[in-house]
Coordinates of C-alpha atoms in Angstrom, one line a residue:
X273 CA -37.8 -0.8 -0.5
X274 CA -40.6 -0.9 -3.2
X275 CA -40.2 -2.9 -6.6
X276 CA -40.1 0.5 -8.3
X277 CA -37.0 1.9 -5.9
X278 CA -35.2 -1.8 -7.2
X279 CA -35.9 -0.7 -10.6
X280 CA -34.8 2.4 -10.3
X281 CA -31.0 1.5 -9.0
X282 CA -30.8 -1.3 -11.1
X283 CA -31.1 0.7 -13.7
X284 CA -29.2 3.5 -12.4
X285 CA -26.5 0.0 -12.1
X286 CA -26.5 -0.8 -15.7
X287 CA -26.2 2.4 -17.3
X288 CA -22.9 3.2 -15.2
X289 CA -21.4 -0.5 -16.3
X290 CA -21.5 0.8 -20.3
X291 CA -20.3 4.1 -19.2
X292 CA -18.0 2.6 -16.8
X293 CA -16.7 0.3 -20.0
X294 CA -16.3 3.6 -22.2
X295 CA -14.6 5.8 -19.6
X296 CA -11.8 3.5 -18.6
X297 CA -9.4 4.2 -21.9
X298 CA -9.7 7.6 -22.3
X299 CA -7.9 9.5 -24.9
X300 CA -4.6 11.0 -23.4
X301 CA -5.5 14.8 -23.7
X302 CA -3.4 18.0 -22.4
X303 CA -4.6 20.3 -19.7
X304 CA -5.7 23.6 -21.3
X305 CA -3.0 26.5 -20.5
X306 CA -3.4 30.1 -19.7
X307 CA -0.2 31.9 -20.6
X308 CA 1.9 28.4 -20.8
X309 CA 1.1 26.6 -17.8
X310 CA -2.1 25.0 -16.7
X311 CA -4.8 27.0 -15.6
X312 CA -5.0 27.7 -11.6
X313 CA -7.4 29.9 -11.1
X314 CA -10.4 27.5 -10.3
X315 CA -11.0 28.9 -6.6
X316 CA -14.0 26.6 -6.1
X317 CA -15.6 25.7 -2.6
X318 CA -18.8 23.2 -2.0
X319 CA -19.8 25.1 1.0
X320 CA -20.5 23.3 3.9
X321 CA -23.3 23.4 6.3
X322 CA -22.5 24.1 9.7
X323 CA -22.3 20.9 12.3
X324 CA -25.4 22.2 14.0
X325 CA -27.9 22.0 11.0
X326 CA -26.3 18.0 10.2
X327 CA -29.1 16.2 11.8
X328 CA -31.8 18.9 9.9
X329 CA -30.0 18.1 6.2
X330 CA -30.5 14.4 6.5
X331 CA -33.3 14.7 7.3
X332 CA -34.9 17.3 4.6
X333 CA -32.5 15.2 1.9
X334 CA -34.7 12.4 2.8
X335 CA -38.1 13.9 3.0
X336 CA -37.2 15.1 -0.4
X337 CA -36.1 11.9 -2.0
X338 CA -36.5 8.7 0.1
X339 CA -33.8 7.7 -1.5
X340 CA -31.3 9.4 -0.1
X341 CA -31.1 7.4 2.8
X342 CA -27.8 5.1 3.8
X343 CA -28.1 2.0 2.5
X344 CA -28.6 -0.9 4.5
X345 CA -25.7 -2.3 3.0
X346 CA -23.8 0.8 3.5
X347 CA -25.1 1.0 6.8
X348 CA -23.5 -2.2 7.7
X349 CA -20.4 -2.3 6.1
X350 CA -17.9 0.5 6.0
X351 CA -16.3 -1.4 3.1
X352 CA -19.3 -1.9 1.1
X353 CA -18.3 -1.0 -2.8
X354 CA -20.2 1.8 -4.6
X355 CA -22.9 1.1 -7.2
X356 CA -21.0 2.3 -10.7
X357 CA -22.1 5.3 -12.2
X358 CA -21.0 7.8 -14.7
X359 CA -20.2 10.6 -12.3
X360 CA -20.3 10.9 -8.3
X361 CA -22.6 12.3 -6.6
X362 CA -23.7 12.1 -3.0
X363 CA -26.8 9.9 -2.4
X364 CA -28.1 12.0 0.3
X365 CA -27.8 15.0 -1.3
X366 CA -29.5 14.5 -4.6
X367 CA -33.2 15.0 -6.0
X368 CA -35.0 12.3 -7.1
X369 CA -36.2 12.1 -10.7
X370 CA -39.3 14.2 -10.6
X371 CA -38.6 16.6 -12.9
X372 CA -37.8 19.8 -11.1
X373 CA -37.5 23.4 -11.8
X374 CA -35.7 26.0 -9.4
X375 CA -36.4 29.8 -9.0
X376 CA -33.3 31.6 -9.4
X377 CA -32.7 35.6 -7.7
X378 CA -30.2 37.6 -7.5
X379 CA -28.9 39.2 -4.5
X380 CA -27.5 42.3 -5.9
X381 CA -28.8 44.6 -8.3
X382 CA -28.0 42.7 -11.8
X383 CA -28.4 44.0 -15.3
X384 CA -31.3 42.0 -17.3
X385 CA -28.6 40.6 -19.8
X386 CA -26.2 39.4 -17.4
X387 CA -29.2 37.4 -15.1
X388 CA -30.0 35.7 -18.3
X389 CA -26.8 34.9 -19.2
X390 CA -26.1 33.1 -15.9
X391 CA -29.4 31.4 -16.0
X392 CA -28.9 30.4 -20.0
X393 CA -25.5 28.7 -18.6
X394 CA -27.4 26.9 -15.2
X395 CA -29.5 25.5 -17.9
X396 CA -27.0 23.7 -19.8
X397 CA -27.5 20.7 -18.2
X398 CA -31.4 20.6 -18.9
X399 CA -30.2 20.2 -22.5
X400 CA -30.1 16.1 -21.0
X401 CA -31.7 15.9 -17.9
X402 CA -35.1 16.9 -16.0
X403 CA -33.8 19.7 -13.7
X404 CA -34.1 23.4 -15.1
X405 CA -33.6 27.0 -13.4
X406 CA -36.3 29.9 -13.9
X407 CA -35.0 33.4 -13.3
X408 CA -38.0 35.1 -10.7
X409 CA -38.6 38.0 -9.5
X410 CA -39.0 36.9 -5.8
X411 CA -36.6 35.2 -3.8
X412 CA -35.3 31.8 -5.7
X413 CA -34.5 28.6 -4.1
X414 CA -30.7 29.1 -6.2
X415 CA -29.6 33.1 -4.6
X416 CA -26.3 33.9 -6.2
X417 CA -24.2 36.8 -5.6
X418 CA -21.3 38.0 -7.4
X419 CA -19.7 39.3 -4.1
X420 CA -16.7 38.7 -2.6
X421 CA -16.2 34.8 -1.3
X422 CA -14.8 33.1 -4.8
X423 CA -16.7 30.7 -6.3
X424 CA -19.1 28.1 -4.1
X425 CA -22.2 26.4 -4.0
X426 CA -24.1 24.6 -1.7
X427 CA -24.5 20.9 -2.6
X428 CA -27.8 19.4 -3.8
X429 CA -30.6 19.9 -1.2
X430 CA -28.5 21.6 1.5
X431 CA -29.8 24.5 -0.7
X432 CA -33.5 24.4 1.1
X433 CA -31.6 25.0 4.5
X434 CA -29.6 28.3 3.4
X435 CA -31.3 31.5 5.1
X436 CA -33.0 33.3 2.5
X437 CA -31.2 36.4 2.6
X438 CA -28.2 34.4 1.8
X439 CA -26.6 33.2 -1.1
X440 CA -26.5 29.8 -2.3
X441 CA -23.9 30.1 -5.2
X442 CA -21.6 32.7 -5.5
X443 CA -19.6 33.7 -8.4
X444 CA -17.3 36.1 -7.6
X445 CA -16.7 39.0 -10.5
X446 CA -18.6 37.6 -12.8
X447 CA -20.0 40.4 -15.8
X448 CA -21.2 40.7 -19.4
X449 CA -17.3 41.1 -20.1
X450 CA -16.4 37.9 -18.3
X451 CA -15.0 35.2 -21.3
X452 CA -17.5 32.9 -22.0
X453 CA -15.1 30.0 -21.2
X454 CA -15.3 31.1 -18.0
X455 CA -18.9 30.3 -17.7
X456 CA -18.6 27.1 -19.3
X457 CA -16.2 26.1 -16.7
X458 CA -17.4 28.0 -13.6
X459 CA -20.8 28.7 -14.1
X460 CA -21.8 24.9 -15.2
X461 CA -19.7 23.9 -12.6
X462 CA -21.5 25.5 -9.5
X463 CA -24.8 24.2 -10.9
X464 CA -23.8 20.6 -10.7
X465 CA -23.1 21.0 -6.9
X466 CA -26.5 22.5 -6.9
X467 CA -27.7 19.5 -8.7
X468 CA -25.8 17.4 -6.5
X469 CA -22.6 16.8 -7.5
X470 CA -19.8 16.8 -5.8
X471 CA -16.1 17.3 -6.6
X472 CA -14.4 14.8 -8.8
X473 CA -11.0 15.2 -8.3
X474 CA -12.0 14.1 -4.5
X475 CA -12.9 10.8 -5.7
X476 CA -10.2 8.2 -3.8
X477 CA -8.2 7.4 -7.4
X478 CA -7.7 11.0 -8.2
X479 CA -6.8 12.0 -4.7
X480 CA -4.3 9.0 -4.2
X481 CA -2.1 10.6 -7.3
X482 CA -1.9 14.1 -5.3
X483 CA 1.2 14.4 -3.1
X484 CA 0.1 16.5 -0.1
X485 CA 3.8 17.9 0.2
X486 CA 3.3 19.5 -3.3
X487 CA -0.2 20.4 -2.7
X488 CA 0.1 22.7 0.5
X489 CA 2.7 25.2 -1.0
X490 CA 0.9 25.4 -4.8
X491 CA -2.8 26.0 -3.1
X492 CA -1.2 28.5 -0.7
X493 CA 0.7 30.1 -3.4
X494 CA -2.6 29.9 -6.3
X495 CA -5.8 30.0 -3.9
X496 CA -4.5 31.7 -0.1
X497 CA -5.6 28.3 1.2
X498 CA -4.2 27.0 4.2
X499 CA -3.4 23.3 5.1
X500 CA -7.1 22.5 6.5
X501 CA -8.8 24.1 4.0
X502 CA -6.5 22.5 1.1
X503 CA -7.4 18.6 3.2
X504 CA -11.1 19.6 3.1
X505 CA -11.6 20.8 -0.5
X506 CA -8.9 18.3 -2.1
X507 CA -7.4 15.4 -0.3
X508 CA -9.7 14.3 1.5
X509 CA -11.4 11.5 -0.3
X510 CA -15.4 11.3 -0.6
X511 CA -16.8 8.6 1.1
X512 CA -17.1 5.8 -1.7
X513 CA -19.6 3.7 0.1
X514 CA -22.0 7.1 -0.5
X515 CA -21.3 7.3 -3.7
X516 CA -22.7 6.2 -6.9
X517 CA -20.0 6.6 -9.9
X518 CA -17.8 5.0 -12.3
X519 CA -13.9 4.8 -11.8
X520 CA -13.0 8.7 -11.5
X521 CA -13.9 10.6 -15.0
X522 CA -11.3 13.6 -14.6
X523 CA -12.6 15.4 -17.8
X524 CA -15.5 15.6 -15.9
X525 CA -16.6 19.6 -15.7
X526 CA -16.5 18.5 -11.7
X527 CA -13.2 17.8 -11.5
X528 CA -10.5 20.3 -11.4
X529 CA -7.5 20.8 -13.5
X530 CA -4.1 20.0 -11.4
X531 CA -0.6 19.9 -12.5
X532 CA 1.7 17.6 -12.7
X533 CA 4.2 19.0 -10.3
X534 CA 1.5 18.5 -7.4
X535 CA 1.1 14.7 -8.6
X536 CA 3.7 11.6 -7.5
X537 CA 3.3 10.4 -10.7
X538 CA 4.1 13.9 -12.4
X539 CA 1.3 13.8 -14.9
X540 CA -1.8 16.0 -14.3
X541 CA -5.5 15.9 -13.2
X542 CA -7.0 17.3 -16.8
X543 CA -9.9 18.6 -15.4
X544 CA -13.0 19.6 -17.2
X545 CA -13.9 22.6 -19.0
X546 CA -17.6 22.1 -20.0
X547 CA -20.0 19.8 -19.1
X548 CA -18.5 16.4 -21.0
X549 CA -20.8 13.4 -22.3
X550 CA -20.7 11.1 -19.8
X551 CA -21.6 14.2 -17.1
X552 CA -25.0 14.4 -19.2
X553 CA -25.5 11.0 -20.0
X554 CA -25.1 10.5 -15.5
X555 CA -27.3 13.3 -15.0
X556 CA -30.2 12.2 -17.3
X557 CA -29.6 8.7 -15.4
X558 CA -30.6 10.5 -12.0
X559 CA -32.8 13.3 -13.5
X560 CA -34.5 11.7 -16.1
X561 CA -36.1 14.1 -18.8
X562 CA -39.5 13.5 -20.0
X563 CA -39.9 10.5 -22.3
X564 CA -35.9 9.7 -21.4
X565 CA -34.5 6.3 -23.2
X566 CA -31.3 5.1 -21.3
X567 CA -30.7 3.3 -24.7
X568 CA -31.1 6.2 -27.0
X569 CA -29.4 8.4 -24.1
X570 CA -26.1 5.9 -24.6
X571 CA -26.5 5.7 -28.4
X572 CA -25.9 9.7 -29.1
X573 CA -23.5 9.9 -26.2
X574 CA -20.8 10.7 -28.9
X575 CA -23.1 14.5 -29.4
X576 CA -24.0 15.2 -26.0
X577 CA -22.0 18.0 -25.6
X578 CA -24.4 20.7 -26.8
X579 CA -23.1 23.7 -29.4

């Protein structure tokens, strides 16, 4: 590994140790309700590629970003810690910080104001970081379709691998009338997977609270999903020693919201709504803007969250 790659983590290292400092007293907030109970309608999926294409993934993560390669350490120790961050994301899924713009299309026929709309929302987080998303008129690297399927996205470079008469993100439903809460929450959401990111609320602290007894019946009942689909999308925890991330940020906009009555503890999973300010300040860490200051980054954390 070049001097330049040791930079690069170490300073990847010591921006998650002041985040990692903030995040672990976080105020005690209240899971937003829809008609008096907390919200359930989530319904999202990071879409997996099948086992055939495995060996093809790693590889194209890594030609992408070198990077993305195991660790020797994690290589030789199963019980090798994480390197703290600010929010998890799988290191052989991610894209380097080259800044980075991706073509966006639209499978079906989609008004002009409802294309821009999605695309104004994908771009949220290049309000802090060097990835952005360009609407063209070909066929994009991001496809989405409103079809049927929920919401889902790929994660982070698995992307390049999708057939491109396929989707990549799917948002189920989703029109001009939609509320624009729900493209704060889904919308912003779905693009960090493309950026990356996996699922919060999978991170081994969060999923440790969830009592799987609980959990079976209330995703059957809320999402139609059976037992295997309810381990793969919820309890089974992400593989720590491939993360970077600080202790488990569940106001993160990548974590869902869960109720207390599926927790042992009875107290819930907040969850996030919008992209919060330790997401940005992580994302502009990995995907560093032009002329990006982890200093100043840290110093306006407080008004990351844009209007």
């Amino acid at each position: 590994m070049s001097r330049t790659d040791d930079h690069y983590r170490d300073a990847l290292a010591r921006i998650a140790e002041i985040a990692g400092a903030a995040c672990a007293s976080p105020a005690a907030q209240s899971v937003p309700a829809r008609n008096g109970t907390a919200a359930a309608d989530f319904g999202c999926v990071v879409k997996r590629l099948p086992a055939r294409l495995a060996a093809r993934a790693a590889r194209h993560a890594i030609e992408t970003f070198p990077l993305n390669a195991p660790s020797p350490a994690a290589l030789a120790s199963a019980n090798a810690g994480p390197v703290p961050l600010a929010i998890a994301v799988d290191t052989q899924r991610w894209w380097g910080p080259t800044p980075r713009q991706f073509t966006v299309s639209f499978l079906e026929t989609t008004p002009a104001d409802l294309r821009a709309r999605i695309v104004a929302h994908l771009n949220a987080w290049s309000a802090r970081c060097g990835m952005s998303f360009v609407e063209t008129g070909g066929v994009g690297e991001v496809r989405i379709s409103r079809g049927p399927g929920g919401y889902y996205s790929y994660l982070g470079t698995d992307i390049g691998l999708i057939d491109l008469g396929e989707q990549t993100m799917n948002l189920e439903g989703f029109t001009m009338g939609t509320p624009e809460s729900e493209y704060r929450r889904v919308v912003r959401h779905e693009a960090g997977h493309t950026l990356g990111f996996p699922h919060e609320h999978m991170r081994a602290d969060l999923v440790a609270r969830i009592d799987p007894q609980r959990a079976y019946p209330y995703f059957w009942q809320t999402q139609g999903w059976d037992q295997a689909m309810v381990d793969a999308q919820v309890l089974t925890p992400l593989d720590e020693a491939s993360l970077y991330g600080t202790p488990a940020d569940q106001d993160s906009i990548m974590c869902y919201q869960l109720p207390g009555s599926i927790t042992y503890d009875g107290q819930p999973i907040r969850g996030g709504l919008d992209i919060d300010s330790w997401d940005y300040d992580f994302a502009a860490s990995l995907y560093p803007p032009v002329g990006y200051s982890p200093v100043a980054t840290r110093a306006r954390v407080e008004d990351a969250v844009p209007a």
